[in-house]
mmCIF file of C-alpha atoms in Angstrom:
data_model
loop_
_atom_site.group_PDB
_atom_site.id
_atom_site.type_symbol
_atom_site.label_atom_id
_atom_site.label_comp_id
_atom_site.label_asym_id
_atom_site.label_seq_id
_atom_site.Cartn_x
_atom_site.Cartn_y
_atom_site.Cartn_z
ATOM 1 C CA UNK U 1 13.473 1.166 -6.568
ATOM 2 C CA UNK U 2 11.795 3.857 -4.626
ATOM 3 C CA UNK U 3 12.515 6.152 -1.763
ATOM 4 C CA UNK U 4 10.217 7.403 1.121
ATOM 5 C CA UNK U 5 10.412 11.103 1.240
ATOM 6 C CA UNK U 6 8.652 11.376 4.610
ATOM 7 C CA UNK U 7 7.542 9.601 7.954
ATOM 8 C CA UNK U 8 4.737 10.804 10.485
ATOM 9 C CA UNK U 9 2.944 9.853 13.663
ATOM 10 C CA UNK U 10 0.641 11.050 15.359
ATOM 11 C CA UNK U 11 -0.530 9.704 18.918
ATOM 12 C CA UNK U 12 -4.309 11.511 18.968
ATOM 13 C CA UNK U 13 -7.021 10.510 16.226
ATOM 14 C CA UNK U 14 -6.865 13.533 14.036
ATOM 15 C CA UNK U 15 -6.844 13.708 10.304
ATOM 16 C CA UNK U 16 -3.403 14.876 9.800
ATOM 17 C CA UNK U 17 -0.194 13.318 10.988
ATOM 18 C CA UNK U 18 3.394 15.079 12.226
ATOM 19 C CA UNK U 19 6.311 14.822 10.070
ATOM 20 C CA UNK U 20 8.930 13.425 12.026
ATOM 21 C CA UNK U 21 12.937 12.711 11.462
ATOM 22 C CA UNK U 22 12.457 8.813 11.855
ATOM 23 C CA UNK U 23 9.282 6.227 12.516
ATOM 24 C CA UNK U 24 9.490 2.975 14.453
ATOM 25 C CA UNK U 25 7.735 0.408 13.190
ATOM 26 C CA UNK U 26 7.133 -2.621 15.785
ATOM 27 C CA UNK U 27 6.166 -6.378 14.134
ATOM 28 C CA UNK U 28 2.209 -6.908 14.062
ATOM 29 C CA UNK U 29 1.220 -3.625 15.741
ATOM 30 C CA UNK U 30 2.032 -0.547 13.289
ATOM 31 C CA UNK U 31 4.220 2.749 13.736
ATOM 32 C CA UNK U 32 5.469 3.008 17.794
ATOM 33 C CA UNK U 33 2.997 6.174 19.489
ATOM 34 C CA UNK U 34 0.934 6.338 16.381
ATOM 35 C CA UNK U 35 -3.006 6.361 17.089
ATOM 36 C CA UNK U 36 -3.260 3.203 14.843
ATOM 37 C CA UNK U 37 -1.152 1.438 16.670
ATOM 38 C CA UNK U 38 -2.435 -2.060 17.599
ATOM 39 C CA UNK U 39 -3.006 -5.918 17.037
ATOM 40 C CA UNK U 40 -6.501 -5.158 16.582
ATOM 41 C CA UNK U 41 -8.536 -1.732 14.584
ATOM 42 C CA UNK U 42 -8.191 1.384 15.947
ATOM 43 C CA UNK U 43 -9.829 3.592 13.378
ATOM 44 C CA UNK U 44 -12.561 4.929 14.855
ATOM 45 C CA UNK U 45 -15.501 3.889 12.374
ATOM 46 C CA UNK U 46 -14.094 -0.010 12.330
ATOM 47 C CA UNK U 47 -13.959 0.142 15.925
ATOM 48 C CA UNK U 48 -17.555 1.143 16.049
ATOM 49 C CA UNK U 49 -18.468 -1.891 14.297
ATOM 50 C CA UNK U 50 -16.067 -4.566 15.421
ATOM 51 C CA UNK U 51 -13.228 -3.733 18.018
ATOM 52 C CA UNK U 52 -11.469 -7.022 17.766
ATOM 53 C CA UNK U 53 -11.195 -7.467 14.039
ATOM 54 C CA UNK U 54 -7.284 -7.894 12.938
ATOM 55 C CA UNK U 55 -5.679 -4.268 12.424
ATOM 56 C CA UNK U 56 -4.731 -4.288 8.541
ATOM 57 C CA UNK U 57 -4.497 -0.774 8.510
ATOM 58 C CA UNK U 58 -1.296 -0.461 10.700
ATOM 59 C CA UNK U 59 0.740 1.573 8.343
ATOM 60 C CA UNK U 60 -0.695 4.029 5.823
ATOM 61 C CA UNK U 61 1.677 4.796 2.628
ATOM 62 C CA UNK U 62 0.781 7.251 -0.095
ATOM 63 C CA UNK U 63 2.724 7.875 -2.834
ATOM 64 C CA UNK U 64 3.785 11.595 -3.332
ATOM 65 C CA UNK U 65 3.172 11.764 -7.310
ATOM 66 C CA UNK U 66 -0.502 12.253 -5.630
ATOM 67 C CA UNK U 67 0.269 15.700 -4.440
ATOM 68 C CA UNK U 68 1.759 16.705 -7.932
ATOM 69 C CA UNK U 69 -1.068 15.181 -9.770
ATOM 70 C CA UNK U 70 -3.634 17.371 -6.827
ATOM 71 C CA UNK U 71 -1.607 20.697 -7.239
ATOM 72 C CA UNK U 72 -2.591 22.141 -10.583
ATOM 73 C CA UNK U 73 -6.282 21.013 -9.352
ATOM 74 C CA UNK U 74 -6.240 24.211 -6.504
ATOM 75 C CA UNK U 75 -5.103 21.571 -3.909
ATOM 76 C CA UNK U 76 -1.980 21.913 -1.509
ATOM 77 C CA UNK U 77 -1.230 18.636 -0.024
ATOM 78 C CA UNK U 78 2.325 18.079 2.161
ATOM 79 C CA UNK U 79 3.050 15.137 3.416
ATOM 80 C CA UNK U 80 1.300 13.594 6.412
ATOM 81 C CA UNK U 81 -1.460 15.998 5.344
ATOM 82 C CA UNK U 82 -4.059 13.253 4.281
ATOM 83 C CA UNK U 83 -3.131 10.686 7.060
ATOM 84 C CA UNK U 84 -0.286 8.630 5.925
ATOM 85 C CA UNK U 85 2.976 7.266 7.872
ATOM 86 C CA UNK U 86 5.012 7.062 5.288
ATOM 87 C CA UNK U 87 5.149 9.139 2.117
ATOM 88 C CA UNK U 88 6.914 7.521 -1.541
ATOM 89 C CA UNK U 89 8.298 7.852 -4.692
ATOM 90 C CA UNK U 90 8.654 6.070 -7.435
ATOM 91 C CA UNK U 91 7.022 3.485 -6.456
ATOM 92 C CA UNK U 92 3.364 2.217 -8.244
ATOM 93 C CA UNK U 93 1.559 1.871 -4.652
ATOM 94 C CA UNK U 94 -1.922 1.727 -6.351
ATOM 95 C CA UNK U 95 -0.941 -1.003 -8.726
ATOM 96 C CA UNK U 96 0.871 -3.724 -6.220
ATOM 97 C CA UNK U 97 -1.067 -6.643 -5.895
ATOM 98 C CA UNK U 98 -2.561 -7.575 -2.545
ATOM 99 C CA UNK U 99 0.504 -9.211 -0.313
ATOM 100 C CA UNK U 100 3.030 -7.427 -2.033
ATOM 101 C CA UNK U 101 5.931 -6.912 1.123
ATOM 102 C CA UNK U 102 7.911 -3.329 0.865
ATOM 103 C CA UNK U 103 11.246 -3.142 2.778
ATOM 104 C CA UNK U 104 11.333 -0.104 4.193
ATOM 105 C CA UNK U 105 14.702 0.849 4.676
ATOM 106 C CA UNK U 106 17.454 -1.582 6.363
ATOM 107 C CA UNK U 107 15.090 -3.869 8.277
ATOM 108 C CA UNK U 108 11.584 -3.012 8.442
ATOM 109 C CA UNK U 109 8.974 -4.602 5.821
ATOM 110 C CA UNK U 110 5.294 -4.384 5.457
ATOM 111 C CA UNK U 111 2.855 -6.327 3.595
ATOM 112 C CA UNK U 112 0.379 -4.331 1.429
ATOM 113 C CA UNK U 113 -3.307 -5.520 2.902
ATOM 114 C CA UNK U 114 -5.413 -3.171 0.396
ATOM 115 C CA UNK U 115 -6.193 0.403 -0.724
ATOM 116 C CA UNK U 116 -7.478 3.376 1.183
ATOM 117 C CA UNK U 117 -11.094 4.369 1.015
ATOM 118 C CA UNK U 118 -11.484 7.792 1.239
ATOM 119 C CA UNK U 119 -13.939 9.294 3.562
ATOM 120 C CA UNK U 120 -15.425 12.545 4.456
ATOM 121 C CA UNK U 121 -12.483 13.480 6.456
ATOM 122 C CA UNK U 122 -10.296 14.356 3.325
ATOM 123 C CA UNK U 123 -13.331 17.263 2.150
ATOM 124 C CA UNK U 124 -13.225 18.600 5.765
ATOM 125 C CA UNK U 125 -9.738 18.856 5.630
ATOM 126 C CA UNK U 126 -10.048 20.704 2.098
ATOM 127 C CA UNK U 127 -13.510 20.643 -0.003
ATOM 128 C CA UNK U 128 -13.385 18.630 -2.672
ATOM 129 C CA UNK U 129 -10.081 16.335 -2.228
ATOM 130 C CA UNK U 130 -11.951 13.175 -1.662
ATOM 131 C CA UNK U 131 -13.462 13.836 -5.617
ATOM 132 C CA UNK U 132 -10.065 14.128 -6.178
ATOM 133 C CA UNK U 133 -8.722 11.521 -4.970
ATOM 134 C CA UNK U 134 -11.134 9.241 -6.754
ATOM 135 C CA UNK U 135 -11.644 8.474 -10.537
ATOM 136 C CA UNK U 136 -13.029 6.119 -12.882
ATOM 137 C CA UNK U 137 -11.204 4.171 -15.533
ATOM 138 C CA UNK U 138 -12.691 3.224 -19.237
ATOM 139 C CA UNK U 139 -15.017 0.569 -17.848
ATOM 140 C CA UNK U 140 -16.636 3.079 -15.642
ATOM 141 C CA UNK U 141 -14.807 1.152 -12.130
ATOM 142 C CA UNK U 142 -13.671 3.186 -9.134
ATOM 143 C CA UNK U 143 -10.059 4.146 -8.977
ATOM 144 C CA UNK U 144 -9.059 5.129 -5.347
ATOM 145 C CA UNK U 145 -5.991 6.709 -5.389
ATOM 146 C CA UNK U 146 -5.545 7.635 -1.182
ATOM 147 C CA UNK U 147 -2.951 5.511 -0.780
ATOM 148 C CA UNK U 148 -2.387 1.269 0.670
ATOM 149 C CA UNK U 149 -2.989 0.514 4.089
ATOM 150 C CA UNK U 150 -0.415 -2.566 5.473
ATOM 151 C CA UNK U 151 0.567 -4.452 8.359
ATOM 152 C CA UNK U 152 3.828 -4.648 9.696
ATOM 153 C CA UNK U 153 6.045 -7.977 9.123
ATOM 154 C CA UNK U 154 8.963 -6.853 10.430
ATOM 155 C CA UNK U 155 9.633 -4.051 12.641
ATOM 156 C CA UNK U 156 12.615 -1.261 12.237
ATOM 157 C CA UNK U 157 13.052 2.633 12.358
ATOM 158 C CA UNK U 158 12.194 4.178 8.700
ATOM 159 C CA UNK U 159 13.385 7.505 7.798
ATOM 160 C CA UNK U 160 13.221 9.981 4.931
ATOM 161 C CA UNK U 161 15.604 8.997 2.103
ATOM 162 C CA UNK U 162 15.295 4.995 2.817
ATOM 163 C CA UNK U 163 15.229 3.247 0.003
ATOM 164 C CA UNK U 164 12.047 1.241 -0.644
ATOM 165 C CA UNK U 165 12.236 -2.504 -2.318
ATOM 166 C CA UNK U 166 9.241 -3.744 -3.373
ATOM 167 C CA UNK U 167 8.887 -7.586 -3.091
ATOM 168 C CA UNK U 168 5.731 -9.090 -5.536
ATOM 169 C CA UNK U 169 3.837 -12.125 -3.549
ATOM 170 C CA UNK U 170 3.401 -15.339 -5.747
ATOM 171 C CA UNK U 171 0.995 -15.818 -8.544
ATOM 172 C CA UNK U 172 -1.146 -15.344 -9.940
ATOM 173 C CA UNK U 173 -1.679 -11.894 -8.517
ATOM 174 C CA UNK U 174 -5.227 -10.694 -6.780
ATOM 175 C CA UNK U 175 -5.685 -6.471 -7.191
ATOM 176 C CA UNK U 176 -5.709 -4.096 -3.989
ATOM 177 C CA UNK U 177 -9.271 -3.803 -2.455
ATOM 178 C CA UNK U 178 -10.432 -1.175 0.174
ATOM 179 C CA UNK U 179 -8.789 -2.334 3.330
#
């Protein structure tokens, strides 16, 4: 079982998100005052394209083994720092399977809808993360390791400390894409 060791918001579109004491999250819409927020995409880029495609990208999760893996690369990453609602650990984010459900805490539950794809935002915020946060493995595929984007099933405040319970979706399994 893992534990979330921190919960942000943020209600402007910036890179970075607040740390706060708690996080509501509210059934099919994301965290409560967050900029991503909504039934339908509110990152920018998406928006640009399509502004009423589904949101799957209501809550961001990364998984804090990230930062120590970053640190004795030169990089100091807290969490929030790279975007994310709610920070984990212990938990294998980047090897769920697409629909995996996490209950977060004593009521709330997402459903994992795919990975992060890093963008140019992470080297503005310090050069050279996004290289970072990407790698290859032996058959020379792209690893992203930013995090999982979800959707909210079932809403309910999530704080640091709440346990996380990761529920697998039926077989056979289908790997996380970019969401």
């Amino acid at each position: 079982m893992g534990v979330i060791t921190a919960v942000s918001l943020r209600k402007g579109h910036h890179f970075s998100k607040t740390n706060s004491l708690s996080i509501r999250l509210l059934k099919g819409l994301g965290v409560d005052g967050d900029a991503h927020m909504g039934e339908t995409v509110k990152h920018r880029s998406r928006v640009a394209k399509d502004p009423n495609q589904p949101n799957l990208r209501q809550v961001h999760l990364i998984h804090e083994e990230l930062f120590d893996e970053l640190a004795p690369k030169s990089f100091t990453v807290r969490p929030g720092e790279m975007g994310e609602n709610v920070t984990t650990r212990g938990i294998d984010l980047l090897g769920l399977p697409t629909g995996t459900r996490l209950h977060l805490g004593d009521s709330a539950v997402v459903q994992v809808t795919g990975l992060r794809n890093p963008c140019i935002q992470i080297d503005r915020f310090q050069k050279g993360l996004m290289a970072a946060t990407l790698d290859k493995d032996a058959n020379g595929n792209l690893i992203r390791k930013a995090g999982v984007m979800s959707i909210v099933l079932a809403g309910g405040d999530v704080r640091p400390g709440d346990p996380i319970r990761v529920e697998l979706p039926d077989g056979p399994h289908r790997a996380l894409e970019p969401a």
